[in-house]
Amino acid sequence: MELTGNLPGLEQRRSSYSTTESTPATPFFGSTASRNNIAIYDSTYTTPSPPQITSSGLVEQPKGFSSIPPVDHELDALLKREPPIPKAVPAVFTPVENMKTLEQSLVNHIPGNRNVYIRGLMPTTDDEVLLKYAERFGPVETSKAIIDTSTGACKGFGFAKFASVQDSEKCIRGFHRLGYEVGFARESFNSRLKAEGDDSSTNLYISNLPKSLTENELAAIFLGYTILSSKILRDGLGNSRGVGFARFESRDVCDEIIKTFTGQPLGEEGLCMQIRYADTPAQKELKRVTAERRQFRTNEYNVGAYGTAAVGISPTIYGQPGWKQKPTTGSA
């Protein structure tokens, strides 16, 4: 779309308050030019001001990017099969140039991998619906929509594992055509975390400790073992955080302690002690980056799906027309 007239000026207009601060500002979720999927909201917000108006004539598209997928009648017929797959919930914070092309989405870093990651699902998507979406592309071995157990709503993504790589690729082509972030699933977070571990470490992280526990009392728990060093983490006021570290002589001793003492109740509260190897600097960084990315993606999805990042704060936000939530038994 090209702008055919001059942009309006910023002078005060009698019939509109968009140039004043007496009403809420126009919601604006970044450059959305040439995107196929834009969130439409029924609101009384003011009209856009000129800097928020974008068009294909004003925004330069990245090389190789096209908002119009090539003609594929066979794939289009599959997408329209009952129940038809809807367009993706828009990734409102992600610039167009950062979105993966179809070629990038089809890259498979794990030989023989048939598991497909699908992001942009509607909040009403459940396991049954996702299976119906996926099985049109070929035999499905397993599929799972990731559900928030506190709300019963889909978190916006899920997985489908096909019987063949070819069917996995067909699924990727289909969902990508509708604006989904889709591709072959990567190595799991736990696998990447384990790869960043130190097999020679003898430092153990101990949690669920009574707040009154001292370093001497911690050492007494492991009486009979040689503790090279120990520490209980405390806040700025000197109060225990309920976690600590203990370094032992060898890896074998650490393995024995984890096996023997994990789950042992402590103190009057009867808290069950949890023991694992302490994180390496690389593991800490992976956890930090992953947590930040997950929060960003969660906020982005909530704005695209609900119009606000404050999902979970408003009890009425899930009261969408026709929404039939089902009891959930799976993990969030």
Coordinates of C-alpha atoms in Angstrom, one line a residue:
M1 CA 0.0 0.0 0.0
E2 CA 1.3 3.5 -0.9
L3 CA 0.3 6.7 0.7
T4 CA -1.6 8.7 -2.1
G5 CA -1.8 12.0 -0.2
N6 CA 0.2 14.2 2.0
L7 CA 0.6 13.1 5.6
P8 CA -1.6 15.2 7.9
G9 CA 0.0 17.9 9.9
L10 CA 0.4 17.8 13.7
E11 CA -1.7 20.9 14.3
Q12 CA -4.6 20.6 16.8
R13 CA -7.8 19.1 15.3
R14 CA -11.2 19.9 16.6
S15 CA -12.7 16.5 15.9
S16 CA -9.8 14.5 17.4
Y17 CA -7.8 14.4 20.6
S18 CA -5.0 12.3 19.1
T19 CA -2.6 15.2 19.3
T20 CA -3.3 15.8 23.0
E21 CA -2.6 13.8 26.2
S22 CA -6.1 13.7 27.4
T23 CA -6.8 10.2 26.1
P24 CA -4.8 7.0 26.0
A25 CA -2.1 6.9 23.4
T26 CA -2.5 4.8 20.2
P27 CA -1.2 1.3 20.8
F28 CA 1.8 0.8 18.5
F29 CA 3.7 -2.4 18.4
G30 CA 6.6 -1.5 16.1
S31 CA 6.9 -1.7 12.4
T32 CA 4.2 -4.0 11.0
A33 CA 4.5 -3.1 7.3
S34 CA 3.9 -6.0 4.9
R35 CA 3.2 -8.5 7.6
N36 CA 0.6 -11.1 6.9
N37 CA -0.7 -11.3 10.5
I38 CA -1.5 -8.2 12.4
A39 CA -3.4 -8.1 15.7
I40 CA -6.7 -6.2 15.3
Y41 CA -8.2 -4.7 18.5
D42 CA -11.7 -3.3 19.0
S43 CA -10.8 -0.3 21.1
T44 CA -11.7 3.4 21.5
Y45 CA -8.0 4.4 21.2
T46 CA -7.1 7.5 19.2
T47 CA -6.1 7.5 15.6
P48 CA -2.5 6.9 14.6
S49 CA -0.2 9.8 14.4
P50 CA 1.9 10.2 11.1
P51 CA 5.1 8.5 12.5
Q52 CA 3.1 5.4 13.2
I53 CA 1.8 5.0 9.6
T54 CA 4.0 2.7 7.6
S55 CA 3.8 1.3 4.1
S56 CA 5.8 -0.9 1.8
G57 CA 6.9 2.3 0.1
L58 CA 8.4 3.6 3.3
V59 CA 9.9 0.5 4.8
E60 CA 12.7 -1.3 3.1
Q61 CA 12.3 -5.0 3.1
P62 CA 15.3 -7.3 3.8
K63 CA 16.8 -9.1 0.8
G64 CA 15.0 -12.4 0.0
F65 CA 12.0 -11.5 2.1
S66 CA 8.5 -11.7 0.6
S67 CA 5.3 -11.1 2.4
I68 CA 3.4 -13.1 -0.3
P69 CA 4.2 -16.8 -0.4
P70 CA 4.5 -18.5 -3.8
V71 CA 1.4 -20.3 -5.2
D72 CA 1.0 -23.8 -3.9
H73 CA -2.5 -25.1 -4.4
E74 CA -1.9 -28.5 -2.8
L75 CA -0.5 -27.0 0.4
D76 CA -3.3 -24.4 0.5
A77 CA -5.8 -27.2 0.2
L78 CA -4.2 -29.0 3.2
L79 CA -4.3 -25.8 5.3
K80 CA -8.0 -25.3 4.6
R81 CA -8.9 -28.9 5.5
E82 CA -11.3 -29.1 8.5
P83 CA -10.5 -27.8 11.0
P84 CA -8.7 -25.1 9.0
I85 CA -5.4 -23.8 10.5
P86 CA -5.8 -20.1 11.5
K87 CA -3.1 -17.5 10.8
A88 CA -0.5 -17.3 13.5
V89 CA -0.7 -15.0 16.5
P90 CA 1.6 -12.2 15.4
A91 CA 5.1 -11.8 16.9
V92 CA 4.5 -8.1 17.5
F93 CA 8.0 -7.3 19.0
T94 CA 10.0 -9.0 16.3
P95 CA 11.2 -6.9 13.3
V96 CA 10.3 -8.4 9.9
E97 CA 14.0 -8.7 9.0
N98 CA 14.5 -10.9 12.0
M99 CA 11.8 -13.4 11.0
K100 CA 13.1 -16.7 9.6
T101 CA 12.7 -17.4 5.9
L102 CA 11.3 -20.7 4.8
E103 CA 14.8 -21.8 3.8
Q104 CA 16.1 -21.0 7.3
S105 CA 13.1 -22.8 8.9
L106 CA 13.8 -26.0 7.0
V107 CA 17.4 -26.3 8.3
N108 CA 17.7 -29.4 10.3
H109 CA 20.7 -29.3 12.7
I110 CA 20.1 -32.8 14.1
P111 CA 20.4 -35.6 11.4
G112 CA 17.1 -37.6 11.2
N113 CA 15.3 -35.2 13.5
R114 CA 11.5 -35.4 12.8
N115 CA 10.2 -33.2 15.7
V116 CA 8.7 -29.9 14.6
Y117 CA 8.5 -26.8 16.9
I118 CA 5.4 -24.6 16.1
R119 CA 5.0 -21.1 17.6
G120 CA 2.0 -18.8 17.1
L121 CA -0.8 -21.1 18.1
M122 CA -4.0 -19.6 19.4
P123 CA -4.6 -19.7 23.2
T124 CA -7.5 -22.1 22.6
T125 CA -5.3 -24.7 21.0
D126 CA -5.1 -28.0 23.0
D127 CA -3.5 -31.4 22.3
E128 CA -6.5 -32.6 20.3
V129 CA -6.6 -29.5 18.1
L130 CA -2.9 -29.5 17.4
L131 CA -3.0 -33.2 16.4
K132 CA -5.8 -32.4 13.9
Y133 CA -3.6 -29.6 12.5
A134 CA -0.5 -31.8 12.2
E135 CA -1.9 -35.1 10.9
R136 CA -3.0 -33.6 7.6
F137 CA 0.7 -33.4 6.7
G138 CA 1.4 -37.1 7.4
P139 CA 1.4 -39.7 10.1
V140 CA 2.1 -38.2 13.5
E141 CA 4.0 -40.2 16.2
T142 CA 3.5 -37.7 19.0
S143 CA 2.2 -34.1 19.4
K144 CA 1.8 -31.8 22.4
A145 CA 0.4 -28.3 22.8
I146 CA 2.1 -26.6 25.8
I147 CA -0.6 -25.5 28.2
D148 CA -0.5 -23.1 31.1
T149 CA -2.0 -25.1 33.9
S150 CA -3.0 -22.0 35.9
T151 CA -5.3 -20.8 33.1
G152 CA -5.9 -23.7 30.8
A153 CA -4.7 -21.6 27.8
C154 CA -2.1 -22.7 25.4
K155 CA 1.2 -20.8 25.8
G156 CA 1.4 -20.3 22.1
F157 CA 3.6 -23.2 21.1
G158 CA 3.7 -26.9 20.7
F159 CA 5.5 -29.8 19.1
A160 CA 4.6 -32.5 16.5
K161 CA 6.8 -35.4 15.7
F162 CA 6.2 -37.1 12.3
A163 CA 7.0 -40.6 11.0
S164 CA 9.2 -39.1 8.3
V165 CA 11.5 -36.1 7.7
Q166 CA 9.6 -35.4 4.5
D167 CA 6.3 -35.0 6.4
S168 CA 8.0 -32.8 8.9
E169 CA 9.2 -30.5 6.1
K170 CA 5.7 -30.4 4.7
C171 CA 4.4 -29.4 8.1
I172 CA 7.0 -26.6 8.3
R173 CA 6.1 -25.3 4.8
G174 CA 2.4 -25.3 5.7
F175 CA 2.6 -23.5 9.1
H176 CA 5.3 -21.0 7.8
R177 CA 2.8 -20.1 5.0
L178 CA 0.4 -18.9 7.7
G179 CA 3.0 -16.8 9.5
Y180 CA 4.0 -19.2 12.2
E181 CA 7.5 -19.5 13.7
V182 CA 8.2 -23.1 12.8
G183 CA 11.1 -25.4 12.3
F184 CA 12.9 -28.5 13.4
A185 CA 13.1 -28.7 17.2
R186 CA 16.5 -27.9 18.7
E187 CA 18.4 -29.8 21.3
S188 CA 16.5 -29.6 24.6
F189 CA 17.4 -27.0 27.3
N190 CA 18.4 -29.7 29.7
S191 CA 20.7 -31.3 27.1
R192 CA 22.4 -28.0 26.5
L193 CA 22.7 -27.3 30.2
K194 CA 24.3 -30.7 30.8
A195 CA 26.8 -30.0 27.9
E196 CA 28.0 -26.9 29.7
G197 CA 28.7 -28.8 32.9
D198 CA 32.1 -29.6 34.5
D199 CA 32.6 -33.4 34.9
S200 CA 35.5 -32.7 37.3
S201 CA 33.5 -30.5 39.7
T202 CA 33.2 -31.5 43.3
N203 CA 31.1 -28.5 44.4
L204 CA 27.5 -29.3 45.5
Y205 CA 24.6 -26.9 45.6
I206 CA 22.3 -27.7 48.6
S207 CA 18.8 -26.2 48.8
N208 CA 15.7 -26.4 51.1
L209 CA 17.9 -25.8 54.1
P210 CA 16.2 -24.5 57.4
K211 CA 16.8 -20.7 57.7
S212 CA 18.3 -21.3 61.1
L213 CA 21.0 -23.7 59.9
T214 CA 24.6 -22.6 60.5
E215 CA 27.8 -23.6 58.6
N216 CA 28.8 -25.9 61.5
E217 CA 25.4 -27.6 61.5
L218 CA 25.6 -28.0 57.7
A219 CA 29.0 -29.8 58.1
A220 CA 27.5 -32.0 60.9
I221 CA 24.9 -33.3 58.4
F222 CA 27.7 -34.8 56.3
L223 CA 29.6 -36.2 59.3
G224 CA 32.0 -38.9 58.1
Y225 CA 32.8 -37.1 54.9
T226 CA 35.6 -34.6 54.4
I227 CA 34.3 -31.1 53.5
L228 CA 36.9 -29.0 51.8
S229 CA 34.8 -25.8 52.1
S230 CA 31.2 -24.9 52.8
K231 CA 29.0 -21.7 52.7
I232 CA 25.5 -20.8 53.4
L233 CA 24.2 -17.9 51.2
R234 CA 22.8 -14.9 53.2
D235 CA 21.0 -11.7 52.3
G236 CA 22.2 -8.2 53.1
L237 CA 20.9 -8.5 56.7
G238 CA 22.7 -11.7 57.3
N239 CA 19.6 -14.0 57.1
S240 CA 20.0 -17.3 55.5
R241 CA 18.5 -17.8 52.0
G242 CA 18.0 -21.5 52.7
V243 CA 20.7 -22.6 50.2
G244 CA 24.4 -23.3 50.4
F245 CA 27.4 -24.9 48.9
A246 CA 29.8 -27.7 50.0
R247 CA 32.9 -28.9 48.3
F248 CA 34.1 -32.5 48.8
E249 CA 37.2 -34.6 48.0
S250 CA 36.1 -36.4 44.9
R251 CA 33.4 -36.9 42.3
D252 CA 32.6 -40.4 43.6
V253 CA 32.0 -38.9 47.1
C254 CA 29.7 -36.2 45.6
D255 CA 27.7 -38.9 43.7
E256 CA 27.3 -40.9 46.9
I257 CA 26.2 -37.8 48.9
I258 CA 23.6 -36.8 46.2
K259 CA 22.2 -40.3 46.3
T260 CA 22.2 -40.7 50.1
F261 CA 21.0 -37.3 51.3
T262 CA 18.7 -35.9 48.6
G263 CA 15.2 -35.9 50.0
Q264 CA 16.3 -36.2 53.6
P265 CA 14.0 -34.1 55.9
L266 CA 15.7 -31.4 58.0
G267 CA 14.6 -29.1 60.9
E268 CA 11.2 -28.7 62.5
E269 CA 9.6 -27.8 59.2
G270 CA 10.7 -31.2 57.8
L271 CA 12.0 -29.6 54.5
C272 CA 13.4 -32.2 52.1
M273 CA 17.0 -31.3 51.3
Q274 CA 17.8 -31.1 47.6
I275 CA 21.3 -31.6 46.3
R276 CA 22.9 -31.3 42.9
Y277 CA 26.1 -30.2 41.3
A278 CA 26.6 -26.5 41.4
D279 CA 26.3 -24.6 38.2
T280 CA 29.3 -23.7 36.2
P281 CA 29.7 -20.1 35.0
A282 CA 28.6 -21.3 31.5
Q283 CA 25.5 -22.9 32.9
K284 CA 24.6 -19.8 34.9
E285 CA 24.9 -17.7 31.7
L286 CA 22.8 -20.2 29.7
K287 CA 20.1 -20.0 32.4
R288 CA 20.2 -16.2 32.5
V289 CA 19.9 -15.8 28.7
T290 CA 17.2 -18.5 28.5
A291 CA 15.1 -16.9 31.2
E292 CA 15.4 -13.5 29.6
R293 CA 14.4 -14.9 26.2
R294 CA 11.5 -16.8 27.6
Q295 CA 10.2 -13.7 29.3
F296 CA 10.5 -11.7 26.1
R297 CA 8.7 -14.3 24.1
T298 CA 6.0 -14.7 26.7
N299 CA 5.3 -10.9 26.8
E300 CA 5.4 -10.8 23.0
Y301 CA 2.9 -13.6 22.7
N302 CA 0.6 -12.1 25.3
V303 CA 0.4 -8.8 23.5
G304 CA -0.2 -10.5 20.2
A305 CA -2.9 -12.8 21.6
Y306 CA -4.6 -10.7 24.2
G307 CA -3.5 -7.1 23.6
T308 CA -1.6 -6.9 26.9
A309 CA 1.5 -8.4 28.5
A310 CA -0.4 -8.4 31.9
V311 CA -1.8 -11.8 31.4
G312 CA -2.7 -13.5 34.7
I313 CA -3.3 -10.1 36.4
S314 CA -6.8 -9.5 35.0
P315 CA -9.2 -12.4 35.9
T316 CA -11.4 -11.5 32.8
I317 CA -8.7 -11.6 30.2
Y318 CA -9.4 -15.3 29.4
G319 CA -13.2 -14.8 29.0
Q320 CA -13.0 -14.8 25.2
P321 CA -16.2 -15.6 23.2
G322 CA -16.5 -19.3 22.5
W323 CA -13.6 -20.2 24.7
K324 CA -14.1 -23.6 26.3
Q325 CA -11.3 -24.4 28.6
K326 CA -10.6 -28.0 29.5
P327 CA -9.3 -29.3 32.8
T328 CA -5.5 -29.7 32.5
T329 CA -3.4 -32.5 33.9
G330 CA -0.2 -31.9 32.1
S331 CA 2.8 -29.8 33.1
A332 CA 3.0 -26.1 32.3

